Amino acid sequence: MAEQIGTVPSLPPSFDPFGDAFLGDPHPHLETLREAGPLVYLKAHDAWATGRHDVIAQILSDNETFCSGRGVGLANFASEKPWRTPSLLLETDPPDHTVNRTVISRALSPSVQRGLRAEFEHQADSFVADAMRRGAFEAVDDFCIRVPLKVFADAVGVPETGRAHLIAYGNMVFNTMGPENDRYRRAMENHEAVIAWVSNACQRASLTADGLGTMIYRAADEETIDEASAALIVRSFLSAGIDTTAAATANLLYLFARHPEQWAKLKQDPGLTRNAIDEVLRLESPFQCYFRTTTGPVRIDGVTLAENAKVLLCLGAANRDRRRWTEPDTFDIARKATGHLAFGMGIHGCVGQMLARLELEVLVTAMLERVAAFEFAGEPVWTKHNTLRTLDALPLRFVPQ
Ligand code: OVM
C-alpha cells in the first residue's frame, strides 16, 4: 500500500488511522504503516506517522524537538484553539511541565500507593465476587468501567453522584486527539454538561479531605502552584485515569478469555502476574497513538520535517514491531514484556502507571483466587475509537473453580 515519493514513503489518502476500515481491524493496518518505513507521510491528514519502536523511542526522548505544548492530537495549538484549557501535564513542555509533574508525582508517591492498596484489594475482591454471582454478564459496563469509577475516583476524592460523566469526559479527551471526524463529533455531543461536572469535581471544595485531589491543593497552599493550576492538575487525574484503566481491564479479560491456556499458566505461576499485565498492555495497548509537533526543522531517518509538522506515534504498532519482539502477535505471559511503550517514555511517561498497575494487579490476584476460566457468553465487540483500543461489548462468564 505504501507509495514512494522520492525517498519518502507515503500512504495514500485512503489510508486513514482514524477511519472505519483501519479502526475496524487495526493490527494489519498498523503493520502496513510500520513496514512502509521508519517515518511515513499520511496524505489523509498532512501529518507524519511512525509505528517503529526505535523511532518512537527516539522521538519521545527528544521533547525539545518533538514538543507536547502544541497539542498531542492532530490539532496544532499554535494555530487552532483547543476545546479545553490545555492540560498542564500532557500538553505542556518544560519548564512548566517540570513543576507540574513534580507536584503530581509527589501526590503519587510510593507511600501514598501503599496506603491505597488495602482499599483497592477490598474493592477488587467485592467486584470479582459480584461478577461470579452474576453468571453471564456484560463485563465492560458492569465490571471494567465500574472498577476505576469506584476505586480511582474514590482515591482522587471526587463526588459519588454523576461519576458516569467521567467516562464521557475520557471519551471526549481521547477521541478529540484525532481529526474532526464523526467519532470526534459524537464524543463532543454532550460536552457542556460533562465539562460542567468535571470542572466542579476538580474544585477544592468538592474533594474529600484525604484524597489525591486534596494533596494537589496542598501544593497550592505551599505556593508551588496557583489555585487554578491545582484544579487543572486534578483534572488530569480524571482525564487520564479512568478510560485507560477500564480499557486495560477489558483488554486483559478479552485476552485471557481468548487464550485460556495463558490463564491456566498464570494460575500455576501467579508470580507471572505483573509480567502478564505488561504483556496485555503490549499486545492491546489502551492508549494506541498520539502526536508530537516539531519545534523546528529536523532530519530523522533520511526525512526532513519542517517546523509544526505533526507526527503520529503508533505505540500499538511499536509494541508489535518484529524488530523489537519475537513472535510479536503472540500473547505469551511468560515473555519479557517490559520495554513496551504503552505508558510512553521520557519526560511524559505515564505518571500514574504505578497506580494503574496496582489496580490491575489486585484485580488479577482477586480473580486468580476464584476464577477457573473466562468464557465468552456472546460476541465481543471492539470499539472504533480515535485513540483508545478497547471493547464496547464483552459478554463473559467467570467460571468458578
Ligand atoms: C491530561 C491527560 C489527558 C489524557 C491523557 C493523559 C495519558 C493526560 O489531561 O493531563 O495521559
PDB file of C-alpha atoms in Angstrom, residues 36-216:
ATOM      1  CA  ALA A  36       6.114   1.154   4.958  1.00  0.00           C
ATOM      2  CA  GLY A  37       9.105   2.905   6.506  1.00  0.00           C
ATOM      3  CA  PRO A  38      10.524   4.400   9.684  1.00  0.00           C
ATOM      4  CA  LEU A  39       8.587   7.604   9.096  1.00  0.00           C
ATOM      5  CA  VAL A  40       5.661   7.790   6.717  1.00  0.00           C
ATOM      6  CA  TYR A  41       3.702  10.693   5.287  1.00  0.00           C
ATOM      7  CA  LEU A  42      -0.054  10.403   5.755  1.00  0.00           C
ATOM      8  CA  LYS A  43      -1.787  12.147   2.899  1.00  0.00           C
ATOM      9  CA  ALA A  44      -5.132  11.826   4.656  1.00  0.00           C
ATOM     10  CA  HIS A  45      -4.076  14.291   7.354  1.00  0.00           C
ATOM     11  CA  ASP A  46      -0.979  16.088   6.099  1.00  0.00           C
ATOM     12  CA  ALA A  47       0.850  14.522   9.004  1.00  0.00           C
ATOM     13  CA  TRP A  48       3.661  12.074   9.550  1.00  0.00           C
ATOM     14  CA  ALA A  49       3.429   8.761  11.329  1.00  0.00           C
ATOM     15  CA  THR A  50       5.650   6.040  12.722  1.00  0.00           C
ATOM     16  CA  GLY A  51       4.979   2.578  14.048  1.00  0.00           C
ATOM     17  CA  ARG A  52       8.628   1.666  14.669  1.00  0.00           C
ATOM     18  CA  HIS A  53       9.693   1.003  18.240  1.00  0.00           C
ATOM     19  CA  ASP A  54      13.136   2.592  17.840  1.00  0.00           C
ATOM     20  CA  VAL A  55      11.848   5.723  16.072  1.00  0.00           C
ATOM     21  CA  ILE A  56       9.131   6.322  18.667  1.00  0.00           C
ATOM     22  CA  ALA A  57      11.650   5.881  21.470  1.00  0.00           C
ATOM     23  CA  GLN A  58      13.940   8.398  19.769  1.00  0.00           C
ATOM     24  CA  ILE A  59      11.131  10.933  19.329  1.00  0.00           C
ATOM     25  CA  LEU A  60       9.848  10.553  22.880  1.00  0.00           C
ATOM     26  CA  SER A  61      13.387  11.058  24.175  1.00  0.00           C
ATOM     27  CA  ASP A  62      13.713  14.379  22.347  1.00  0.00           C
ATOM     28  CA  ASN A  63      10.953  16.514  23.823  1.00  0.00           C
ATOM     29  CA  GLU A  64      12.641  19.748  22.727  1.00  0.00           C
ATOM     30  CA  THR A  65      12.366  18.942  19.022  1.00  0.00           C
ATOM     31  CA  PHE A  66       9.122  16.995  19.345  1.00  0.00           C
ATOM     32  CA  CYS A  67       7.036  19.032  21.734  1.00  0.00           C
ATOM     33  CA  SER A  68       3.725  18.456  23.501  1.00  0.00           C
ATOM     34  CA  GLY A  69       2.802  22.091  24.125  1.00  0.00           C
ATOM     35  CA  ARG A  70       1.268  22.453  20.673  1.00  0.00           C
ATOM     36  CA  GLY A  71      -1.097  19.592  21.491  1.00  0.00           C
ATOM     37  CA  VAL A  72      -0.743  15.817  21.329  1.00  0.00           C
ATOM     38  CA  GLY A  73      -3.671  15.452  18.949  1.00  0.00           C
ATOM     39  CA  LEU A  74      -3.848  16.338  15.279  1.00  0.00           C
ATOM     40  CA  ALA A  75      -4.856  19.934  16.091  1.00  0.00           C
ATOM     41  CA  ASN A  76      -1.888  22.289  16.378  1.00  0.00           C
ATOM     42  CA  PHE A  77      -2.480  24.575  19.367  1.00  0.00           C
ATOM     43  CA  ALA A  78      -0.095  27.097  17.793  1.00  0.00           C
ATOM     44  CA  SER A  79      -2.774  27.836  15.187  1.00  0.00           C
ATOM     45  CA  GLU A  80      -6.010  26.149  16.380  1.00  0.00           C
ATOM     46  CA  LYS A  81      -7.806  26.917  19.605  1.00  0.00           C
ATOM     47  CA  PRO A  82      -8.225  23.784  21.728  1.00  0.00           C
ATOM     48  CA  TRP A  83     -11.715  22.970  23.080  1.00  0.00           C
ATOM     49  CA  ARG A  84     -10.488  22.914  26.661  1.00  0.00           C
ATOM     50  CA  THR A  85      -7.743  24.639  28.603  1.00  0.00           C
ATOM     51  CA  PRO A  86      -4.660  22.595  27.692  1.00  0.00           C
ATOM     52  CA  SER A  87      -3.522  20.045  30.242  1.00  0.00           C
ATOM     53  CA  LEU A  88      -0.693  21.291  32.447  1.00  0.00           C
ATOM     54  CA  LEU A  89       0.944  17.873  32.140  1.00  0.00           C
ATOM     55  CA  LEU A  90       0.053  16.212  28.848  1.00  0.00           C
ATOM     56  CA  GLU A  91       0.001  19.316  26.684  1.00  0.00           C
ATOM     57  CA  THR A  92       2.859  21.321  28.076  1.00  0.00           C
ATOM     58  CA  ASP A  93       6.657  21.488  27.861  1.00  0.00           C
ATOM     59  CA  PRO A  94       9.436  22.289  30.314  1.00  0.00           C
ATOM     60  CA  PRO A  95       9.911  24.370  32.355  1.00  0.00           C
ATOM     61  CA  ASP A  96       6.182  24.496  33.309  1.00  0.00           C
ATOM     62  CA  HIS A  97       5.765  20.789  32.748  1.00  0.00           C
ATOM     63  CA  THR A  98       8.564  20.029  35.174  1.00  0.00           C
ATOM     64  CA  VAL A  99       6.941  21.974  38.030  1.00  0.00           C
ATOM     65  CA  ASN A 100       3.519  20.390  37.491  1.00  0.00           C
ATOM     66  CA  ARG A 101       4.927  16.925  37.031  1.00  0.00           C
ATOM     67  CA  THR A 102       6.786  17.238  40.337  1.00  0.00           C
ATOM     68  CA  VAL A 103       3.550  18.185  42.095  1.00  0.00           C
ATOM     69  CA  ILE A 104       1.590  15.234  40.724  1.00  0.00           C
ATOM     70  CA  SER A 105       4.371  12.707  41.198  1.00  0.00           C
ATOM     71  CA  ARG A 106       4.681  13.708  44.862  1.00  0.00           C
ATOM     72  CA  ALA A 107       0.967  13.050  45.288  1.00  0.00           C
ATOM     73  CA  LEU A 108       1.502   9.610  43.724  1.00  0.00           C
ATOM     74  CA  SER A 109       4.462   8.673  45.918  1.00  0.00           C
ATOM     75  CA  PRO A 110       5.136   5.037  46.827  1.00  0.00           C
ATOM     76  CA  SER A 111       3.908   5.589  50.374  1.00  0.00           C
ATOM     77  CA  VAL A 112       0.606   7.006  49.142  1.00  0.00           C
ATOM     78  CA  GLN A 113       0.227   3.990  46.891  1.00  0.00           C
ATOM     79  CA  ARG A 114       0.959   1.602  49.728  1.00  0.00           C
ATOM     80  CA  GLY A 115      -1.848   3.299  51.607  1.00  0.00           C
ATOM     81  CA  LEU A 116      -4.272   2.739  48.738  1.00  0.00           C
ATOM     82  CA  ARG A 117      -3.510  -0.943  48.260  1.00  0.00           C
ATOM     83  CA  ALA A 118      -5.742  -2.315  51.035  1.00  0.00           C
ATOM     84  CA  GLU A 119      -8.812  -0.450  49.791  1.00  0.00           C
ATOM     85  CA  PHE A 120      -8.087  -1.432  46.164  1.00  0.00           C
ATOM     86  CA  GLU A 121      -7.816  -5.071  47.269  1.00  0.00           C
ATOM     87  CA  HIS A 122     -11.043  -4.904  49.198  1.00  0.00           C
ATOM     88  CA  GLN A 123     -12.885  -3.409  46.221  1.00  0.00           C
ATOM     89  CA  ALA A 124     -11.325  -5.831  43.726  1.00  0.00           C
ATOM     90  CA  ASP A 125     -12.489  -8.739  45.843  1.00  0.00           C
ATOM     91  CA  SER A 126     -16.029  -7.482  46.005  1.00  0.00           C
ATOM     92  CA  PHE A 127     -16.182  -6.705  42.252  1.00  0.00           C
ATOM     93  CA  VAL A 128     -14.904 -10.178  41.410  1.00  0.00           C
ATOM     94  CA  ALA A 129     -17.236 -11.901  43.889  1.00  0.00           C
ATOM     95  CA  ASP A 130     -20.126  -9.954  42.398  1.00  0.00           C
ATOM     96  CA  ALA A 131     -19.129 -10.962  38.849  1.00  0.00           C
ATOM     97  CA  MET A 132     -19.011 -14.619  39.890  1.00  0.00           C
ATOM     98  CA  ARG A 133     -22.523 -14.435  41.314  1.00  0.00           C
ATOM     99  CA  ARG A 134     -23.953 -12.996  38.125  1.00  0.00           C
ATOM    100  CA  GLY A 135     -23.226 -15.855  35.732  1.00  0.00           C
ATOM    101  CA  ALA A 136     -23.007 -14.448  32.210  1.00  0.00           C
ATOM    102  CA  PHE A 137     -22.774 -10.667  32.213  1.00  0.00           C
ATOM    103  CA  GLU A 138     -21.583  -7.648  30.254  1.00  0.00           C
ATOM    104  CA  ALA A 139     -18.043  -7.176  31.510  1.00  0.00           C
ATOM    105  CA  VAL A 140     -17.336  -3.741  30.031  1.00  0.00           C
ATOM    106  CA  ASP A 141     -20.284  -1.917  31.552  1.00  0.00           C
ATOM    107  CA  ASP A 142     -20.626  -3.993  34.695  1.00  0.00           C
ATOM    108  CA  PHE A 143     -17.020  -4.564  35.608  1.00  0.00           C
ATOM    109  CA  CYS A 144     -14.232  -2.886  33.616  1.00  0.00           C
ATOM    110  CA  ILE A 145     -15.706   0.602  33.814  1.00  0.00           C
ATOM    111  CA  ARG A 146     -17.078   0.284  37.331  1.00  0.00           C
ATOM    112  CA  VAL A 147     -13.772  -0.601  38.919  1.00  0.00           C
ATOM    113  CA  PRO A 148     -11.926   2.679  38.160  1.00  0.00           C
ATOM    114  CA  LEU A 149     -15.128   4.688  38.626  1.00  0.00           C
ATOM    115  CA  LYS A 150     -15.117   3.346  42.168  1.00  0.00           C
ATOM    116  CA  VAL A 151     -11.522   2.813  43.222  1.00  0.00           C
ATOM    117  CA  PHE A 152      -9.710   5.523  41.297  1.00  0.00           C
ATOM    118  CA  ALA A 153     -12.417   8.162  41.611  1.00  0.00           C
ATOM    119  CA  ASP A 154     -12.533   7.417  45.370  1.00  0.00           C
ATOM    120  CA  ALA A 155      -8.752   7.728  45.547  1.00  0.00           C
ATOM    121  CA  VAL A 156      -8.879  11.143  43.875  1.00  0.00           C
ATOM    122  CA  GLY A 157     -11.813  12.047  46.123  1.00  0.00           C
ATOM    123  CA  VAL A 158     -14.439  13.315  43.668  1.00  0.00           C
ATOM    124  CA  PRO A 159     -18.191  13.284  44.397  1.00  0.00           C
ATOM    125  CA  GLU A 160     -20.072   9.966  44.028  1.00  0.00           C
ATOM    126  CA  THR A 161     -23.008  11.373  42.139  1.00  0.00           C
ATOM    127  CA  GLY A 162     -22.600  11.766  38.394  1.00  0.00           C
ATOM    128  CA  ARG A 163     -19.366   9.850  38.004  1.00  0.00           C
ATOM    129  CA  ALA A 164     -20.600   8.410  34.685  1.00  0.00           C
ATOM    130  CA  HIS A 165     -19.659  11.836  33.299  1.00  0.00           C
ATOM    131  CA  LEU A 166     -16.052  10.740  33.699  1.00  0.00           C
ATOM    132  CA  ILE A 167     -16.487   8.065  31.042  1.00  0.00           C
ATOM    133  CA  ALA A 168     -17.969  10.637  28.686  1.00  0.00           C
ATOM    134  CA  TYR A 169     -15.140  13.012  29.523  1.00  0.00           C
ATOM    135  CA  GLY A 170     -12.433  10.455  28.817  1.00  0.00           C
ATOM    136  CA  ASN A 171     -14.178   9.730  25.553  1.00  0.00           C
ATOM    137  CA  MET A 172     -14.012  13.430  24.685  1.00  0.00           C
ATOM    138  CA  VAL A 173     -10.379  13.855  25.653  1.00  0.00           C
ATOM    139  CA  PHE A 174      -9.124  10.798  23.777  1.00  0.00           C
ATOM    140  CA  ASN A 175     -11.371  10.976  20.699  1.00  0.00           C
ATOM    141  CA  THR A 176     -10.577  14.626  20.079  1.00  0.00           C
ATOM    142  CA  MET A 177      -6.889  13.813  19.662  1.00  0.00           C
ATOM    143  CA  GLY A 178      -7.902  12.548  16.224  1.00  0.00           C
ATOM    144  CA  PRO A 179      -9.233  14.571  13.281  1.00  0.00           C
ATOM    145  CA  GLU A 180     -12.697  16.132  13.416  1.00  0.00           C
ATOM    146  CA  ASN A 181     -14.465  13.002  12.147  1.00  0.00           C
ATOM    147  CA  ASP A 182     -17.810  11.531  13.260  1.00  0.00           C
ATOM    148  CA  ARG A 183     -16.209   9.923  16.298  1.00  0.00           C
ATOM    149  CA  TYR A 184     -14.812  13.273  17.380  1.00  0.00           C
ATOM    150  CA  ARG A 185     -18.171  14.992  16.921  1.00  0.00           C
ATOM    151  CA  ARG A 186     -20.172  12.277  18.673  1.00  0.00           C
ATOM    152  CA  ALA A 187     -17.810  12.322  21.651  1.00  0.00           C
ATOM    153  CA  MET A 188     -18.428  16.068  21.991  1.00  0.00           C
ATOM    154  CA  GLU A 189     -22.244  15.912  21.706  1.00  0.00           C
ATOM    155  CA  ASN A 190     -22.988  16.482  25.383  1.00  0.00           C
ATOM    156  CA  HIS A 191     -19.816  18.387  26.153  1.00  0.00           C
ATOM    157  CA  GLU A 192     -21.321  21.245  28.162  1.00  0.00           C
ATOM    158  CA  ALA A 193     -22.870  19.072  30.870  1.00  0.00           C
ATOM    159  CA  VAL A 194     -19.797  16.882  31.011  1.00  0.00           C
ATOM    160  CA  ILE A 195     -17.343  19.783  31.277  1.00  0.00           C
ATOM    161  CA  ALA A 196     -19.521  21.398  33.955  1.00  0.00           C
ATOM    162  CA  TRP A 197     -19.479  18.227  36.075  1.00  0.00           C
ATOM    163  CA  VAL A 198     -15.737  17.724  35.682  1.00  0.00           C
ATOM    164  CA  SER A 199     -14.865  21.363  36.420  1.00  0.00           C
ATOM    165  CA  ASN A 200     -16.929  21.247  39.572  1.00  0.00           C
ATOM    166  CA  ALA A 201     -15.394  17.939  40.658  1.00  0.00           C
ATOM    167  CA  CYS A 202     -11.913  19.478  40.397  1.00  0.00           C
ATOM    168  CA  GLN A 203     -12.670  22.324  42.804  1.00  0.00           C
ATOM    169  CA  ARG A 204     -11.112  22.225  46.251  1.00  0.00           C
ATOM    170  CA  ALA A 205     -14.499  22.246  47.967  1.00  0.00           C
ATOM    171  CA  SER A 206     -15.703  19.193  46.006  1.00  0.00           C
ATOM    172  CA  LEU A 207     -12.826  16.939  47.045  1.00  0.00           C
ATOM    173  CA  THR A 208     -12.574  14.618  50.033  1.00  0.00           C
ATOM    174  CA  ALA A 209     -10.112  15.699  52.721  1.00  0.00           C
ATOM    175  CA  ASP A 210      -7.761  12.737  52.349  1.00  0.00           C
ATOM    176  CA  GLY A 211      -7.733  12.123  48.580  1.00  0.00           C
ATOM    177  CA  LEU A 212      -5.152  12.669  45.849  1.00  0.00           C
ATOM    178  CA  GLY A 213      -7.059  15.748  44.691  1.00  0.00           C
ATOM    179  CA  THR A 214      -6.648  17.477  48.026  1.00  0.00           C
ATOM    180  CA  MET A 215      -2.948  16.591  48.005  1.00  0.00           C
ATOM    181  CA  ILE A 216      -2.602  18.625  44.814  1.00  0.00           C
TER     182      ILE A 216
END
